Amino acid sequence: MTSAHDGSHRLGRVPLGIALAFYGLELTALGFLLTLVAPFVGAGNLDLAMRLIFWVSILLLVASVMSFVGKALCLTMPADMPGKSAVYAAVGLNLLAIAIQAAERFTVLPAPLTQGISLAAIASFVCFLVFLRHLARRLDDATLVRNASDLLRMGIVLVALVALMAVVGTMIPVAGLALGVLALVIGIMVVLRYSRLLLGLKRTLATA
């Protein structure tokens, strides 16, 4: 097993990629929090509300770019390290989600395609988790390996829920809503655990 000290110096730009993924996630969380409080902050002041929404959009765009670049930088991993195909899949699915979002701004897309944004984004996340588990093993950190494995299982459940919601929701709206609420609860738990995992990897890589 490669030690953290030896492995961290042979990982190319992976440490920077993990750091960008972490900060991108934190900025995304901040952006959604600001989105929730925007109606209250801008109550009675439409101009202030519009300015806040504009800057939140910029913040979320920056966060999205940071997360994408972070994943892409992980492609610089050593050739002998498993998980590169998972990163390629994560980057590709991430690009697909971005492409659908961009197309949605210029034309009306079929409902299944717009729902594919969430599915592609979550599938990209799951693929990246596969790589993160390999990275944790490379660093020989049992706690990070366990956290990544647990999170990977939760991510797979979330993908299944979103896919099921897309199918069932068109036939039984109430069931689709219930699945949506369940997916939201699990999604929040996943984001919190994902943040902790990225922070743990970032700290391990920085101190190795």
Short mmCIF file of C-alpha atoms in Angstrom, two decimals:
data_model
loop_
_atom_site.label_atom_id
_atom_site.label_comp_id
_atom_site.label_asym_id
_atom_site.label_seq_id
_atom_site.Cartn_x
_atom_site.Cartn_y
_atom_site.Cartn_z
CA MET A 1 0.00 0.00 0.00
CA THR A 2 1.32 3.43 -0.95
CA SER A 3 1.81 5.76 1.99
CA ALA A 4 0.12 9.16 2.09
CA HIS A 5 3.50 10.86 1.97
CA ASP A 6 4.66 8.98 -1.12
CA GLY A 7 1.26 9.01 -2.84
CA SER A 8 0.52 12.72 -2.44
CA HIS A 9 3.69 13.65 -4.31
CA ARG A 10 2.83 11.38 -7.23
CA LEU A 11 -0.74 12.50 -7.79
CA GLY A 12 -0.19 15.27 -10.33
CA ARG A 13 -2.73 18.06 -9.93
CA VAL A 14 -5.16 15.89 -7.98
CA PRO A 15 -4.66 17.81 -4.66
CA LEU A 16 -5.59 21.06 -6.43
CA GLY A 17 -8.54 19.33 -8.05
CA ILE A 18 -9.84 18.12 -4.69
CA ALA A 19 -9.42 21.60 -3.21
CA LEU A 20 -11.36 23.17 -6.10
CA ALA A 21 -14.11 20.56 -5.79
CA PHE A 22 -14.38 21.31 -2.07
CA TYR A 23 -14.53 25.09 -2.43
CA GLY A 24 -16.91 24.76 -5.37
CA LEU A 25 -19.25 22.72 -3.18
CA GLU A 26 -19.07 25.26 -0.37
CA LEU A 27 -19.83 28.13 -2.76
CA THR A 28 -22.76 26.17 -4.19
CA ALA A 29 -24.16 25.67 -0.68
CA LEU A 30 -23.72 29.40 0.00
CA GLY A 31 -25.45 30.24 -3.27
CA PHE A 32 -28.50 28.11 -2.46
CA LEU A 33 -28.64 29.58 1.05
CA LEU A 34 -28.63 33.11 -0.40
CA THR A 35 -31.33 32.05 -2.86
CA LEU A 36 -33.53 31.03 0.06
CA VAL A 37 -33.05 34.30 1.95
CA ALA A 38 -33.23 36.57 -1.15
CA PRO A 39 -37.04 36.95 -1.05
CA PHE A 40 -36.87 38.11 2.57
CA VAL A 41 -33.87 40.41 2.12
CA GLY A 42 -35.36 41.98 -0.98
CA ALA A 43 -38.93 42.23 0.36
CA GLY A 44 -40.33 45.59 -0.67
CA ASN A 45 -37.21 46.41 -2.69
CA LEU A 46 -37.38 44.80 -6.13
CA ASP A 47 -34.13 46.39 -7.29
CA LEU A 48 -32.19 44.94 -4.32
CA ALA A 49 -33.77 41.52 -4.86
CA MET A 50 -32.84 41.51 -8.55
CA ARG A 51 -29.24 42.52 -7.80
CA LEU A 52 -28.97 39.79 -5.17
CA ILE A 53 -30.35 37.17 -7.58
CA PHE A 54 -27.88 38.31 -10.25
CA TRP A 55 -24.88 37.96 -7.95
CA VAL A 56 -26.10 34.63 -6.64
CA SER A 57 -26.28 33.43 -10.26
CA ILE A 58 -22.68 34.55 -10.78
CA LEU A 59 -21.65 32.81 -7.57
CA LEU A 60 -23.30 29.54 -8.63
CA LEU A 61 -21.66 29.80 -12.06
CA VAL A 62 -18.22 30.25 -10.48
CA ALA A 63 -18.91 27.33 -8.14
CA SER A 64 -19.96 25.14 -11.07
CA VAL A 65 -16.79 26.00 -13.00
CA MET A 66 -14.61 25.31 -9.95
CA SER A 67 -16.24 21.92 -9.40
CA PHE A 68 -15.88 20.97 -13.06
CA VAL A 69 -12.25 22.07 -13.26
CA GLY A 70 -11.57 20.23 -10.00
CA LYS A 71 -12.85 16.99 -11.50
CA ALA A 72 -10.92 17.56 -14.73
CA LEU A 73 -7.65 18.14 -12.83
CA CYS A 74 -8.06 14.71 -11.24
CA LEU A 75 -7.40 13.25 -14.71
CA THR A 76 -3.72 14.03 -14.05
CA MET A 77 -3.56 11.09 -11.65
CA PRO A 78 -0.73 8.55 -12.10
CA ALA A 79 -1.22 5.99 -14.86
CA ASP A 80 -0.97 3.14 -12.36
CA MET A 81 -3.79 4.46 -10.19
CA PRO A 82 -7.27 2.98 -10.79
CA GLY A 83 -10.26 5.26 -11.21
CA LYS A 84 -9.37 7.35 -14.27
CA SER A 85 -12.30 5.93 -16.28
CA ALA A 86 -14.61 6.99 -13.43
CA VAL A 87 -13.27 10.55 -13.63
CA TYR A 88 -13.74 10.60 -17.41
CA ALA A 89 -17.35 9.48 -16.87
CA ALA A 90 -17.84 12.13 -14.18
CA VAL A 91 -16.49 14.90 -16.44
CA GLY A 92 -18.53 13.68 -19.42
CA LEU A 93 -21.79 13.50 -17.46
CA ASN A 94 -21.04 16.91 -15.95
CA LEU A 95 -20.65 18.34 -19.48
CA LEU A 96 -23.93 16.69 -20.51
CA ALA A 97 -25.78 18.33 -17.62
CA ILE A 98 -24.24 21.71 -18.51
CA ALA A 99 -25.19 21.27 -22.19
CA ILE A 100 -28.81 20.48 -21.32
CA GLN A 101 -28.97 23.49 -19.02
CA ALA A 102 -27.55 25.74 -21.74
CA ALA A 103 -30.00 24.41 -24.34
CA GLU A 104 -32.86 24.98 -21.91
CA ARG A 105 -32.11 28.71 -21.97
CA PHE A 106 -32.74 28.94 -25.71
CA THR A 107 -35.55 26.47 -26.35
CA VAL A 108 -38.27 24.46 -24.66
CA LEU A 109 -37.04 20.93 -24.05
CA PRO A 110 -39.13 17.81 -23.43
CA ALA A 111 -39.75 17.11 -19.73
CA PRO A 112 -37.71 13.86 -19.69
CA LEU A 113 -34.71 15.77 -21.05
CA THR A 114 -34.93 18.55 -18.48
CA GLN A 115 -35.25 15.94 -15.74
CA GLY A 116 -32.10 14.41 -17.18
CA ILE A 117 -30.14 17.40 -15.84
CA SER A 118 -30.51 16.18 -12.27
CA LEU A 119 -29.92 12.56 -13.22
CA ALA A 120 -26.75 13.38 -15.20
CA ALA A 121 -25.42 15.62 -12.41
CA ILE A 122 -26.01 12.98 -9.73
CA ALA A 123 -24.57 10.21 -11.93
CA SER A 124 -21.48 12.41 -12.45
CA PHE A 125 -21.25 12.78 -8.69
CA VAL A 126 -21.45 9.00 -8.16
CA CYS A 127 -18.71 8.38 -10.75
CA PHE A 128 -16.50 10.93 -9.01
CA LEU A 129 -17.13 9.17 -5.70
CA VAL A 130 -15.73 5.97 -7.24
CA PHE A 131 -12.52 7.87 -7.91
CA LEU A 132 -12.48 9.41 -4.43
CA ARG A 133 -12.66 5.95 -2.89
CA HIS A 134 -9.65 4.91 -4.97
CA LEU A 135 -7.86 8.07 -3.84
CA ALA A 136 -8.61 7.33 -0.19
CA ARG A 137 -7.20 3.84 -0.65
CA ARG A 138 -4.12 5.33 -2.31
CA LEU A 139 -3.63 7.51 0.76
CA ASP A 140 -4.08 4.44 2.99
CA ASP A 141 -6.69 6.17 5.15
CA ALA A 142 -9.26 3.65 6.42
CA THR A 143 -11.63 6.34 7.70
CA LEU A 144 -11.73 8.14 4.36
CA VAL A 145 -12.20 4.83 2.52
CA ARG A 146 -15.15 3.97 4.77
CA ASN A 147 -16.68 7.44 4.35
CA ALA A 148 -16.29 7.28 0.58
CA SER A 149 -17.83 3.79 0.43
CA ASP A 150 -20.82 4.81 2.57
CA LEU A 151 -21.32 7.94 0.49
CA LEU A 152 -21.08 5.95 -2.74
CA ARG A 153 -23.92 3.69 -1.59
CA MET A 154 -26.03 6.72 -0.69
CA GLY A 155 -25.27 8.26 -4.07
CA ILE A 156 -26.44 5.13 -5.90
CA VAL A 157 -29.68 5.18 -3.89
CA LEU A 158 -30.13 8.85 -4.82
CA VAL A 159 -29.66 8.11 -8.54
CA ALA A 160 -32.26 5.35 -8.31
CA LEU A 161 -34.69 7.65 -6.51
CA VAL A 162 -34.33 10.46 -9.05
CA ALA A 163 -34.76 8.03 -11.96
CA LEU A 164 -37.82 6.47 -10.29
CA MET A 165 -39.24 9.91 -9.54
CA ALA A 166 -38.94 10.88 -13.22
CA VAL A 167 -40.88 7.77 -14.28
CA VAL A 168 -43.46 7.52 -11.50
CA GLY A 169 -44.06 11.26 -11.23
CA THR A 170 -45.61 11.40 -14.72
CA MET A 171 -48.08 8.62 -13.87
CA ILE A 172 -48.75 9.17 -10.16
CA PRO A 173 -47.99 12.80 -9.21
CA VAL A 174 -48.47 12.22 -5.47
CA ALA A 175 -46.01 9.32 -5.47
CA GLY A 176 -43.58 11.41 -7.50
CA LEU A 177 -43.86 14.21 -4.91
CA ALA A 178 -43.22 11.78 -2.05
CA LEU A 179 -40.16 10.39 -3.83
CA GLY A 180 -39.00 13.96 -4.44
CA VAL A 181 -39.18 14.81 -0.75
CA LEU A 182 -37.29 11.62 0.13
CA ALA A 183 -34.66 12.40 -2.52
CA LEU A 184 -34.30 15.92 -1.10
CA VAL A 185 -33.72 14.63 2.44
CA ILE A 186 -31.17 12.07 1.28
CA GLY A 187 -29.60 14.69 -0.99
CA ILE A 188 -29.00 17.06 1.94
CA MET A 189 -27.39 14.24 3.92
CA VAL A 190 -25.23 13.35 0.93
CA VAL A 191 -24.06 16.94 0.45
CA LEU A 192 -23.07 17.25 4.11
CA ARG A 193 -21.14 13.97 4.04
CA TYR A 194 -19.59 14.82 0.68
CA SER A 195 -18.30 18.10 2.09
CA ARG A 196 -16.75 16.25 5.03
CA LEU A 197 -15.14 13.68 2.72
CA LEU A 198 -13.62 16.33 0.44
CA LEU A 199 -12.37 18.28 3.45
CA GLY A 200 -10.76 15.13 4.87
CA LEU A 201 -9.06 14.33 1.56
CA LYS A 202 -7.95 17.95 1.15
CA ARG A 203 -6.38 18.03 4.62
CA THR A 204 -4.69 14.66 4.17
CA LEU A 205 -3.20 15.70 0.83
CA ALA A 206 -2.09 19.08 2.20
CA THR A 207 -0.33 17.69 5.27
CA ALA A 208 1.20 14.57 3.69
#
